[in-house]
Short mmCIF file of C-alpha atoms and ligand atoms in Angstrom, two decimals:
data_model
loop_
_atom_site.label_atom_id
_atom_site.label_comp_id
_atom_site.label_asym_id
_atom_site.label_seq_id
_atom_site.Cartn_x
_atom_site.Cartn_y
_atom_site.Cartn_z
CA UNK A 1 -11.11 -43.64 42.64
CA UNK A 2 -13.08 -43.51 39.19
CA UNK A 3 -11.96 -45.98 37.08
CA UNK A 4 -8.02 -44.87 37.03
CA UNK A 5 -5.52 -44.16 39.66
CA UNK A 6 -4.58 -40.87 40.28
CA UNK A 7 -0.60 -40.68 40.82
CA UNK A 8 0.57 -37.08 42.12
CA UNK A 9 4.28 -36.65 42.49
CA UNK A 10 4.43 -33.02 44.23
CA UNK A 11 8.04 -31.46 43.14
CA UNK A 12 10.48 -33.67 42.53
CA UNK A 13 12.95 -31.74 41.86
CA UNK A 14 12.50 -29.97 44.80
CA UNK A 15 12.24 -33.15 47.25
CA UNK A 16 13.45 -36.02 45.88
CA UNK A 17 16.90 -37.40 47.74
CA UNK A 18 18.00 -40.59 48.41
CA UNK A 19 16.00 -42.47 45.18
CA UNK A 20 13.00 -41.22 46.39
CA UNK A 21 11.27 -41.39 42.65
CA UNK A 22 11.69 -44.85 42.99
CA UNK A 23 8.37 -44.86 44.98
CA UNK A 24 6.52 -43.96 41.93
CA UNK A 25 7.93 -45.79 39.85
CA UNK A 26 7.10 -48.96 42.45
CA UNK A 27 3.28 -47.39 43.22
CA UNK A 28 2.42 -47.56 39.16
CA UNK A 29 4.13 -50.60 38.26
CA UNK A 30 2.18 -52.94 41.21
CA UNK A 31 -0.66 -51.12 40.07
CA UNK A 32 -0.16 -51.84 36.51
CA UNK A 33 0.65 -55.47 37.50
CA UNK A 34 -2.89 -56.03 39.04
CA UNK A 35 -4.79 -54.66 35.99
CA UNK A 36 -5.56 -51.36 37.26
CA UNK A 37 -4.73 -48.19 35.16
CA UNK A 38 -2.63 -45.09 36.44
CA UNK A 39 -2.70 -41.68 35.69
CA UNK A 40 0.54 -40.48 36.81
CA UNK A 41 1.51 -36.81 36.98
CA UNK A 42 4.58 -34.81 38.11
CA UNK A 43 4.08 -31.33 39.79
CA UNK A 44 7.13 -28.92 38.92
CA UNK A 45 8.07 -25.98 41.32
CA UNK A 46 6.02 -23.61 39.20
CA UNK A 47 2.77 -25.83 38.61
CA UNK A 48 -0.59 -26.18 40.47
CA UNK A 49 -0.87 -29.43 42.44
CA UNK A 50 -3.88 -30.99 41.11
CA UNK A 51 -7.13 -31.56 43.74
CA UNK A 52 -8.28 -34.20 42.58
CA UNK A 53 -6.14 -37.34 42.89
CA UNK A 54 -6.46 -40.34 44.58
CA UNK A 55 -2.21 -41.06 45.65
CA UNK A 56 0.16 -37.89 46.23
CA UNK A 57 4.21 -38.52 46.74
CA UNK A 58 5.86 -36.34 48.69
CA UNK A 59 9.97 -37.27 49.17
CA UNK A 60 12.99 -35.81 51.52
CA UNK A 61 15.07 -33.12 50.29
CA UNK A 62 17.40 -30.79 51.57
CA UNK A 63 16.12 -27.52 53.91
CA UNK A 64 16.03 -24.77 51.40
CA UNK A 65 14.33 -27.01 48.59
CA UNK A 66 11.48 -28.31 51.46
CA UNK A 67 11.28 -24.19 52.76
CA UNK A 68 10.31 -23.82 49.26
CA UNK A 69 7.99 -26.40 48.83
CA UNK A 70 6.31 -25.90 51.88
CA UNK A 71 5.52 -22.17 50.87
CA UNK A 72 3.61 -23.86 47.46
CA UNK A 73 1.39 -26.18 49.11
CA UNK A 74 0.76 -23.91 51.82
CA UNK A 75 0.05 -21.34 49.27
CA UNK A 76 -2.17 -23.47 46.79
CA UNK A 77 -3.92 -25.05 49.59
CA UNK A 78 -4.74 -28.30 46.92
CA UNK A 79 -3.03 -30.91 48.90
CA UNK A 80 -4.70 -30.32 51.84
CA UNK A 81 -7.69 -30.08 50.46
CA UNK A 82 -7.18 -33.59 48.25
CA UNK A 83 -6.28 -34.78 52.36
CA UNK A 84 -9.33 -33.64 53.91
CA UNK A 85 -11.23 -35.71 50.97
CA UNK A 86 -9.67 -38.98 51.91
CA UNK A 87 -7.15 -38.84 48.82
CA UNK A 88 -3.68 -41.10 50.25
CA UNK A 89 -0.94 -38.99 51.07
CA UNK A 90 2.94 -40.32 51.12
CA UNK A 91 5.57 -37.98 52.64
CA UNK A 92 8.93 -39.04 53.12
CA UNK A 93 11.49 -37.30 55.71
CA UNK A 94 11.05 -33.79 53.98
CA UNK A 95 7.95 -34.26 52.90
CA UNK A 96 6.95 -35.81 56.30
CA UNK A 97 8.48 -32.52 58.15
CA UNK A 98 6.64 -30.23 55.11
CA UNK A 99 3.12 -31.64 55.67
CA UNK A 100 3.23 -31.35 59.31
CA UNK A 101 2.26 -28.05 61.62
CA UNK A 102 5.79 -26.35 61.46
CA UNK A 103 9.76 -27.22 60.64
CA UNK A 104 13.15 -25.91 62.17
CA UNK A 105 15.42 -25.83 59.58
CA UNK A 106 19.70 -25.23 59.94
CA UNK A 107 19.89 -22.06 61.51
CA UNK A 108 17.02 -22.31 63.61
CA UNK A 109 14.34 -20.62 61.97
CA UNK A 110 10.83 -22.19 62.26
CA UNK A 111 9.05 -22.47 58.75
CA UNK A 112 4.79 -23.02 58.69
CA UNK A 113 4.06 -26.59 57.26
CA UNK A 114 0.87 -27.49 55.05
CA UNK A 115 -0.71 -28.62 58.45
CA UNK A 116 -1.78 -31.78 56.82
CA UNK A 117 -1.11 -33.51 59.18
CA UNK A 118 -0.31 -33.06 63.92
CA UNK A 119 3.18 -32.69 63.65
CA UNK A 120 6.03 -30.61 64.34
CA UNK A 121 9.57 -31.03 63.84
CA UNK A 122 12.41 -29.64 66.00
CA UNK A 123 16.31 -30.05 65.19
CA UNK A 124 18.21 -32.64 66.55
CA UNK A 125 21.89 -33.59 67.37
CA UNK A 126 23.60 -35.65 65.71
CA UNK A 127 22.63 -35.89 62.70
CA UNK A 128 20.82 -39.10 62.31
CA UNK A 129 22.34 -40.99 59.40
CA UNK A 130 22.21 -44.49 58.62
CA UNK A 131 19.75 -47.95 58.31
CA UNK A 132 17.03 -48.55 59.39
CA UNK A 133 14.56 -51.23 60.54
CA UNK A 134 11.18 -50.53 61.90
CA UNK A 135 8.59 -52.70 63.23
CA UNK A 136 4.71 -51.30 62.42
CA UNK A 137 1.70 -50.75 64.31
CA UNK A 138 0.30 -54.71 64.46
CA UNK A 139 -3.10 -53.45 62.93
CA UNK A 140 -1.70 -52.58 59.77
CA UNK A 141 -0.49 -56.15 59.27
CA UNK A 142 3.16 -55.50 57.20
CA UNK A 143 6.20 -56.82 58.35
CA UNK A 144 9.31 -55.22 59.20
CA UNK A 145 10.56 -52.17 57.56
CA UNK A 146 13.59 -51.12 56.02
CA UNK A 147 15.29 -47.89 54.86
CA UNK A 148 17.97 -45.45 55.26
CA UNK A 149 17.52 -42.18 57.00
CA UNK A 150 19.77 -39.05 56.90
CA UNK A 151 17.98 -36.42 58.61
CA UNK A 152 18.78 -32.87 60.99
CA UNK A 153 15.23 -32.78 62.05
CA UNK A 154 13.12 -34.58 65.01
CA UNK A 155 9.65 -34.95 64.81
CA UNK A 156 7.13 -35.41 67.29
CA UNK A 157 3.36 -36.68 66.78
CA UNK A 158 1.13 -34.88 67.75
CA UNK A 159 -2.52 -35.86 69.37
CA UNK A 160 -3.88 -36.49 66.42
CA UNK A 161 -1.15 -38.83 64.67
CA UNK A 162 -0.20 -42.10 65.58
CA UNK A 163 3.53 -43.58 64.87
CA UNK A 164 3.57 -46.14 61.91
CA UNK A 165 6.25 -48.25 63.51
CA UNK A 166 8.76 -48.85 66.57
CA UNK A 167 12.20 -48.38 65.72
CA UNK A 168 14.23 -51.49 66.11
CA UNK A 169 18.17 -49.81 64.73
CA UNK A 170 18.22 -46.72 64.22
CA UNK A 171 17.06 -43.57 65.09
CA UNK A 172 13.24 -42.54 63.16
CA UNK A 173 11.09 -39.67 64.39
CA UNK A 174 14.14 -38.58 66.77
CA UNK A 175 12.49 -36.25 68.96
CA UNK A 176 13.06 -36.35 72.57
CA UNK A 177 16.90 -37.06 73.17
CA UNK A 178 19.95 -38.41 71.14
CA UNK A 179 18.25 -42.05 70.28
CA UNK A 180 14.72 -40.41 69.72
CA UNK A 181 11.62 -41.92 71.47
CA UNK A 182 11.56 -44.97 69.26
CA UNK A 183 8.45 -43.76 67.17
CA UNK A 184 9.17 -43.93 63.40
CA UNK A 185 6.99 -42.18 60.54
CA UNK A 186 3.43 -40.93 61.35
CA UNK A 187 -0.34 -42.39 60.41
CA UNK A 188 -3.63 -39.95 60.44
CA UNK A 189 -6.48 -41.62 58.62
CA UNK A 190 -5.07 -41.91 54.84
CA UNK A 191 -1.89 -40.01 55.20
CA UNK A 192 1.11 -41.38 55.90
CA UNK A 193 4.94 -40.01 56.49
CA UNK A 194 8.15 -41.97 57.65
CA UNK A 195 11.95 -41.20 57.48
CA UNK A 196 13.04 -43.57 55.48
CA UNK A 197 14.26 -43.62 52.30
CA UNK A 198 15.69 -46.51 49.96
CA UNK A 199 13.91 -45.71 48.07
CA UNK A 200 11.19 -47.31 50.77
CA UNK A 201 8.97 -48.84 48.45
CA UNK A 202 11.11 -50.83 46.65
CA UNK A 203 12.55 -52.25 49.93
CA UNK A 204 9.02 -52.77 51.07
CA UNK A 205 6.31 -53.48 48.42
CA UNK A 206 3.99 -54.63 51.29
CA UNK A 207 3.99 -50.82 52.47
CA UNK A 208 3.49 -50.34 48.72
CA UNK A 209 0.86 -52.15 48.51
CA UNK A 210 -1.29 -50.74 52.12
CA UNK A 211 -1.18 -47.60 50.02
CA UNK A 212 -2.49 -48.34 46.78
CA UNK A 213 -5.64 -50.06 49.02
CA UNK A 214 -6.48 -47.01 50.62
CA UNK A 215 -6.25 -45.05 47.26
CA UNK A 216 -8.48 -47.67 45.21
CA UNK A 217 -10.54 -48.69 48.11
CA UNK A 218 -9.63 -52.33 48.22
CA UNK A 219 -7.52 -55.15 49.28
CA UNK A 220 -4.78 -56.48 46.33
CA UNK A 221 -3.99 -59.73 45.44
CA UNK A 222 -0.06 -61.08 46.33
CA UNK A 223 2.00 -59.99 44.04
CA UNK A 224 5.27 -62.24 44.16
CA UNK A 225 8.90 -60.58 43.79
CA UNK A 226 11.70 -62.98 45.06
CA UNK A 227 14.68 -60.24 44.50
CA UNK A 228 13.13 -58.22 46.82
CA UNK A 229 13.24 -60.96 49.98
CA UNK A 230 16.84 -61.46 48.97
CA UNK A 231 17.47 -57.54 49.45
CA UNK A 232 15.90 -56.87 52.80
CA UNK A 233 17.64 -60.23 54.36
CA UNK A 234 20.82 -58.46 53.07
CA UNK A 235 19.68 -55.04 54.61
CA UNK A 236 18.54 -56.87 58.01
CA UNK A 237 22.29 -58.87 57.79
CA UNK A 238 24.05 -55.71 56.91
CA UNK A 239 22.54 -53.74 60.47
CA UNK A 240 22.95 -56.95 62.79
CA UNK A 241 26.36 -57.19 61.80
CA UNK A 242 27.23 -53.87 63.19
CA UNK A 243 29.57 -52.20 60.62
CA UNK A 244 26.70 -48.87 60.54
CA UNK A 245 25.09 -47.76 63.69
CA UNK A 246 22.61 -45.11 62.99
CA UNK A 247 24.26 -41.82 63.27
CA UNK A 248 27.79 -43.09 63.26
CA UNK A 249 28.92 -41.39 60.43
CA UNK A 250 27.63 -37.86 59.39
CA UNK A 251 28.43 -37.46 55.37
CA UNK A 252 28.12 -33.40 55.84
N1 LIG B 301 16.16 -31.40 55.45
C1 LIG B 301 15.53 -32.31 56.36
C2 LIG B 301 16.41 -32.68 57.54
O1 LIG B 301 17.61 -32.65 57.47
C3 LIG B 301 15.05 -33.55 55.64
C4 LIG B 301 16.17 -34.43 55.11
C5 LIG B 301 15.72 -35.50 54.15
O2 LIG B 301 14.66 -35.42 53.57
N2 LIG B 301 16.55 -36.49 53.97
O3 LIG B 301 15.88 -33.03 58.56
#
């Protein structure tokens, strides 16, 4: 990073579900909040993804919105190439299927990802719908995570890619049989994907804040926001008290 931080949010209106924005909108403002300044720029469906940032978004979205985006990375090559520099990559469910090796989408046709990243994803039954929590890896040092995930697909990690968390309610990655293999989201050096959406950052500024050190290079001081404690303890209540198993209801 030179100076400012380089926000890319690849298509939006492409991928996007779920409040997925919100992540940018989280990533700039803790930013902001410790001094540093952002750059922040939004990629339409017609645009070139720039090469040269230092953070790139990528959210969920429906199959024939990620078939398309897939196709534009793939095409421009930018993203990949921003990857293989060490820029910080953030997928989310779509975007996490999208930057992977290949997708199934409904129908079962098998679409090339941007190979960003060792993963493929298969599709899954049922539906996986529903909340989320997530223990991560230990050596990334964040506590539990929380999100909502409404996804058709089932990933599996490759060789190369290590999960970000265990799944403690829900379903995650959901390859490998109705309740998945307990993996949730993928790591690979400075590119990371996970299903959930919330939109995730907002639910979990700590994840917030692991990327914006690996796209500035540093550690961050605390940064305090009480409302946000109050909201995953109300999350965490809301799945122990059983009223939403994962994948109980399927809003299709
Ligand atoms: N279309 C993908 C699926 O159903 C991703 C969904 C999403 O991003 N929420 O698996």
């Amino acid at each position: 990073m030179s100076g400012t931080l380089g926000i890319v949010h690849v298509f939006p209106t492409l991928m996007g579900t779920y409040g997925d924005g919100g992540n940018v909108t989280v990533l700039q403002d803790r930013a902001r909040r410790r001094g540093i300044e952002v750059d922040a720029v939004t990629v339409g469906p017609d645009e070139a993804i720039p090469a040269l940032g230092d953070l790139y978004i990528v959210g969920g979205g429906e199959d024939h919105g990620q078939i398309a985006a897939a196709r534009r990375i793939r095409a421009q090559g930018s993203l990949a190439q921003a990857a293989d520099a060490g820029a910080t990559v953030f997928a989310v469910c779509a975007g996490l299927q999208v930057i992977g090796v290949d997708f199934e989408v409904e129908g079962g046709a098998i679409e090339p990802g941007a190979g960003i990243v060792d993963l493929i994803t298969r599709r899954r039954e049922p539906r996986a719908v529903g909340e989320v929590l997530a223990d991560p890896m230990p050596r990334l040092g964040l506590p539990r995570l929380s999100g909502y995930e409404n996804h058709g697909g089932g990933t599996r990690l490759g060789p190369g890619t290590e999960p970000l968390a265990r799944v403690v309610a829900g379903i995650g990655n959901g390859s490998g049989g109705e309740r998945g293999d307990g993996t949730e989201g993928a790591i690979a050096g400075h590119i990371l994907g996970t299903y959930l959406h919330g939109p995730v950052l907002a639910r979990n500024p700590a994840l917030a804040d692991l990327l914006l050190s690996w796209a500035i290079g540093r550690e961050l001081a605390p940064l305090d926001a009480p409302y946000v404690a109050e909201l995953r303890a109300e999350r965490e209540a809301y799945v122990a008290s059983g009223k939403l198993s994962a994948s109980a209801a399927d809003p299709r």
